[in-house]
Short mmCIF file of C-alpha atoms in Angstrom, two decimals:
data_model
loop_
_atom_site.label_atom_id
_atom_site.label_comp_id
_atom_site.label_asym_id
_atom_site.label_seq_id
_atom_site.Cartn_x
_atom_site.Cartn_y
_atom_site.Cartn_z
CA GLY A 1 0.00 0.00 0.00
CA GLN A 2 0.87 3.64 -0.13
CA GLN A 3 3.50 4.63 2.38
CA VAL A 4 4.64 7.91 3.82
CA MET A 5 8.10 7.78 5.36
CA GLN A 6 9.47 10.34 7.78
CA ILE A 7 13.02 10.97 8.87
CA PRO A 8 14.52 11.30 11.34
CA GLN A 9 12.50 9.35 13.90
CA TYR A 10 13.96 11.38 16.77
CA GLN A 11 15.83 14.67 16.98
CA HIS A 12 17.37 16.29 20.02
CA VAL A 13 18.46 19.91 19.65
CA GLN A 14 19.73 22.69 21.85
CA GLU A 15 17.34 25.57 22.20
CA GLY A 16 18.10 28.04 19.43
CA GLU A 17 19.28 25.44 16.92
CA ASP A 18 17.40 24.74 13.72
CA PHE A 19 15.42 21.57 13.05
CA THR A 20 14.23 19.86 9.88
CA THR A 21 12.05 16.82 9.32
CA TYR A 22 11.50 15.18 5.95
CA CYS A 23 8.56 13.32 4.52
CA ASN A 24 8.73 11.04 1.48
CA SER A 25 5.95 9.22 -0.32
CA SER A 26 6.12 6.24 -2.63
CA THR A 27 3.41 7.80 -4.79
CA THR A 28 2.41 11.26 -5.94
CA LEU A 29 0.29 13.09 -3.39
CA SER A 30 -2.62 15.39 -4.12
CA ASN A 31 -1.66 17.36 -1.03
CA ILE A 32 0.53 17.06 2.06
CA GLN A 33 -0.61 17.96 5.54
CA TRP A 34 1.44 18.54 8.67
CA TYR A 35 0.30 17.94 12.22
CA LYS A 36 1.89 18.51 15.62
CA GLN A 37 1.26 16.44 18.73
CA ARG A 38 2.46 17.75 22.07
CA PRO A 39 3.46 15.15 24.69
CA GLY A 40 0.27 13.68 26.15
CA GLY A 41 -1.88 15.53 23.65
CA HIS A 42 -3.64 14.89 20.39
CA PRO A 43 -2.52 15.69 16.83
CA VAL A 44 -3.29 19.23 15.77
CA PHE A 45 -3.40 20.36 12.15
CA LEU A 46 -0.68 22.84 11.20
CA ILE A 47 -0.86 23.37 7.44
CA GLN A 48 -1.74 21.91 4.06
CA LEU A 49 0.33 22.23 0.88
CA VAL A 50 -1.27 21.58 -2.47
CA LYS A 51 0.86 22.98 -5.29
CA SER A 52 4.07 21.55 -6.68
CA GLY A 53 7.05 23.45 -5.21
CA GLU A 54 4.85 25.31 -2.73
CA VAL A 55 6.50 27.00 0.26
CA LYS A 56 4.55 28.32 3.22
CA LYS A 57 5.70 29.97 6.42
CA GLN A 58 4.19 30.18 9.86
CA LYS A 59 6.44 32.37 12.01
CA ARG A 60 9.56 30.24 12.56
CA LEU A 61 8.16 27.22 10.68
CA THR A 62 8.75 26.78 6.93
CA PHE A 63 6.95 24.08 4.99
CA GLN A 64 7.91 22.91 1.50
CA PHE A 65 6.22 20.61 -1.00
CA GLY A 66 8.50 19.00 -3.57
CA GLU A 67 8.30 19.64 -7.28
CA ALA A 68 7.24 16.04 -7.95
CA LYS A 69 4.72 16.15 -5.07
CA LYS A 70 6.33 13.11 -3.48
CA ASN A 71 8.24 14.78 -0.68
CA SER A 72 7.92 17.56 1.81
CA SER A 73 9.87 19.16 4.62
CA LEU A 74 9.24 21.14 7.78
CA HIS A 75 12.00 23.44 8.98
CA ILE A 76 11.96 25.22 12.33
CA THR A 77 14.34 28.12 12.79
CA ALA A 78 15.78 28.78 16.24
CA THR A 79 13.85 26.14 18.14
CA GLN A 80 12.17 26.96 21.42
CA THR A 81 10.97 24.70 24.20
CA THR A 82 7.42 25.26 22.98
CA ASP A 83 8.34 23.39 19.77
CA VAL A 84 8.68 20.10 21.67
CA GLY A 85 6.44 17.35 20.32
CA THR A 86 5.99 14.93 17.46
CA TYR A 87 5.52 16.25 13.94
CA PHE A 88 3.56 14.13 11.49
CA CYS A 89 3.11 14.48 7.79
CA ALA A 90 0.07 12.98 6.11
CA GLY A 91 -0.68 12.47 2.46
CA PRO A 92 -3.54 11.20 0.39
CA PRO A 93 -3.32 9.74 -3.06
CA ASP A 94 -6.97 8.82 -3.37
CA THR A 95 -7.56 7.04 -0.06
CA PRO A 96 -7.95 8.24 3.52
CA LEU A 97 -4.93 10.07 4.84
CA VAL A 98 -1.83 8.01 5.46
CA PHE A 99 0.26 9.35 8.30
CA GLY A 100 4.00 9.08 8.58
CA LYS A 101 5.34 7.68 11.85
CA GLY A 102 6.40 11.14 12.92
CA THR A 103 9.55 12.87 14.10
CA ARG A 104 9.81 13.42 17.83
CA LEU A 105 11.57 16.68 18.65
CA SER A 106 13.21 17.29 22.00
CA VAL A 107 14.55 20.73 22.82
CA ILE A 108 17.20 21.11 25.49
CA ALA A 109 17.09 24.47 27.22
CA ASP B 1 -10.32 22.99 19.17
CA ALA B 2 -13.06 21.29 17.21
CA GLY B 3 -16.02 20.03 19.22
CA ILE B 4 -14.96 16.42 19.61
CA THR B 5 -15.21 14.41 22.79
CA GLN B 6 -14.21 10.84 23.50
CA SER B 7 -15.42 8.60 26.29
CA PRO B 8 -14.12 7.11 28.37
CA ARG B 9 -10.77 8.90 28.51
CA HIS B 10 -9.13 6.03 30.33
CA LYS B 11 -10.12 2.40 30.65
CA VAL B 12 -8.56 -0.73 32.09
CA THR B 13 -10.18 -4.01 31.17
CA GLU B 14 -9.54 -7.73 31.18
CA THR B 15 -8.67 -9.89 28.18
CA GLY B 16 -11.78 -11.32 26.56
CA THR B 17 -14.19 -8.61 27.65
CA PRO B 18 -16.07 -6.41 25.17
CA VAL B 19 -15.20 -2.72 25.10
CA THR B 20 -16.93 0.17 23.39
CA LEU B 21 -15.36 3.57 22.88
CA ARG B 22 -17.47 6.55 21.93
CA CYS B 23 -16.66 9.57 19.82
CA HIS B 24 -19.07 12.50 19.80
CA GLN B 25 -18.83 15.59 17.59
CA THR B 26 -20.78 18.83 17.53
CA GLU B 27 -19.37 20.04 14.17
CA ASN B 28 -21.82 18.13 11.94
CA HIS B 29 -18.91 16.82 9.86
CA ARG B 30 -19.71 13.95 7.55
CA TYR B 31 -16.46 11.97 7.93
CA MET B 32 -15.27 10.32 11.13
CA TYR B 33 -12.26 8.12 11.82
CA TRP B 34 -10.81 5.86 14.47
CA TYR B 35 -7.03 5.58 14.84
CA ARG B 36 -4.78 3.77 17.23
CA GLN B 37 -1.40 5.15 18.22
CA ASP B 38 1.41 2.92 19.41
CA PRO B 39 5.11 3.71 19.95
CA GLY B 40 7.01 3.21 16.73
CA HIS B 41 3.88 2.90 14.61
CA GLY B 42 2.50 6.41 14.47
CA LEU B 43 -1.20 6.77 13.73
CA ARG B 44 -2.89 3.81 12.09
CA LEU B 45 -6.40 3.94 10.71
CA ILE B 46 -8.80 1.33 12.11
CA HIS B 47 -12.14 2.22 10.49
CA TYR B 48 -13.73 5.30 9.07
CA SER B 49 -17.22 6.51 8.24
CA TYR B 50 -18.40 8.61 5.34
CA GLY B 51 -21.95 9.02 6.54
CA VAL B 52 -24.61 7.57 8.78
CA LYS B 53 -24.46 3.78 8.52
CA ASP B 54 -21.63 4.05 5.94
CA THR B 55 -18.31 2.70 7.14
CA ASP B 56 -15.17 1.16 5.70
CA LYS B 57 -12.10 -0.64 6.95
CA GLY B 58 -8.73 0.90 7.51
CA GLU B 59 -5.24 -0.49 7.77
CA VAL B 60 -5.68 -2.34 11.09
CA SER B 61 -9.38 -3.29 11.28
CA ASP B 62 -9.07 -6.90 12.49
CA GLY B 63 -10.65 -7.32 15.93
CA TYR B 64 -12.59 -4.05 15.71
CA SER B 65 -16.07 -3.11 14.58
CA VAL B 66 -17.74 0.28 14.29
CA SER B 67 -21.19 1.74 14.09
CA ARG B 68 -22.59 5.12 13.20
CA SER B 69 -26.32 5.53 13.73
CA LYS B 70 -26.21 9.34 14.05
CA THR B 71 -24.05 11.97 12.41
CA GLU B 72 -22.58 13.02 15.73
CA ASP B 73 -21.63 9.62 17.16
CA PHE B 74 -19.10 7.02 16.00
CA LEU B 75 -18.61 3.95 18.17
CA LEU B 76 -15.62 1.63 18.16
CA THR B 77 -16.14 -1.85 19.62
CA LEU B 78 -13.58 -4.43 20.59
CA GLU B 79 -15.70 -7.59 20.69
CA SER B 80 -13.19 -9.51 22.80
CA ALA B 81 -10.30 -7.36 23.92
CA THR B 82 -6.75 -8.69 23.70
CA SER B 83 -3.51 -7.36 25.19
CA SER B 84 -2.34 -6.36 21.69
CA GLN B 85 -5.19 -3.84 21.63
CA THR B 86 -3.67 -1.89 24.50
CA SER B 87 -3.17 1.50 22.90
CA VAL B 88 -4.23 5.10 22.72
CA TYR B 89 -7.27 5.51 20.49
CA PHE B 90 -8.02 8.76 18.70
CA CYS B 91 -11.17 9.78 16.96
CA ALA B 92 -10.97 12.35 14.17
CA ILE B 93 -13.41 14.19 11.94
CA SER B 94 -13.21 15.91 8.59
CA GLU B 95 -15.68 17.91 6.58
CA GLY B 96 -14.82 17.80 2.90
CA GLY B 97 -13.72 14.23 2.30
CA VAL B 98 -11.34 11.49 3.33
CA THR B 99 -8.34 13.52 2.13
CA ASP B 100 -9.42 16.68 3.91
CA THR B 101 -7.88 18.17 7.04
CA GLN B 102 -8.66 16.12 10.13
CA TYR B 103 -9.45 17.33 13.63
CA PHE B 104 -8.69 14.99 16.47
CA GLY B 105 -10.37 14.24 19.76
CA PRO B 106 -8.44 14.09 23.05
CA GLY B 107 -7.91 10.32 22.90
CA THR B 108 -8.76 7.28 25.02
CA ARG B 109 -6.04 5.33 26.76
CA LEU B 110 -7.06 1.66 26.84
CA THR B 111 -5.20 -0.97 28.82
CA VAL B 112 -6.09 -4.64 28.36
CA LEU B 113 -4.71 -6.86 31.12
#
């Protein structure tokens, strides 16, 4: 079946360092969605990218959708302790969303 | 947060007993989903619904059944719980289709002894 792979699985950074997580699909995606789950919480929608090569920013977060619509990235500039959590990408070809396994971010103050 | 509640929030049960988890939404969204979340596996879709009495299987549906008799309620039943079904269960809803943005409930932590 369709798979969405995320790397890395874990990332530990010092506060103020940058962080990037990558999402790769085995098939072309109609869109890519990103979610954040705080420890003990539930996934919360962050953003959706639809167009090939699309780049969107939310404050210190930059999201990119690849030209071939098979990969995406989330980059956080100057991480803060509030960025702690697991970041999931999710993509649909023509089925319900398939979630990646997520990247767990730890921020050391 | 979207108007989604899950009950119970925590449950401990014995192997072999039936368990029903409830998801209730006040958003009037057509699509509802049940996921389980386990360490190392991320979110895996169990079943989903695309309308009242309309449901379909997800990736990990074995051992689970669902029912949706009203737009606002989606029930997940474990007919005979097993220890492998110990997990955190999330309900989610979406408005525009199965590829649309999803909004998640707070989750139910289920422990099967």
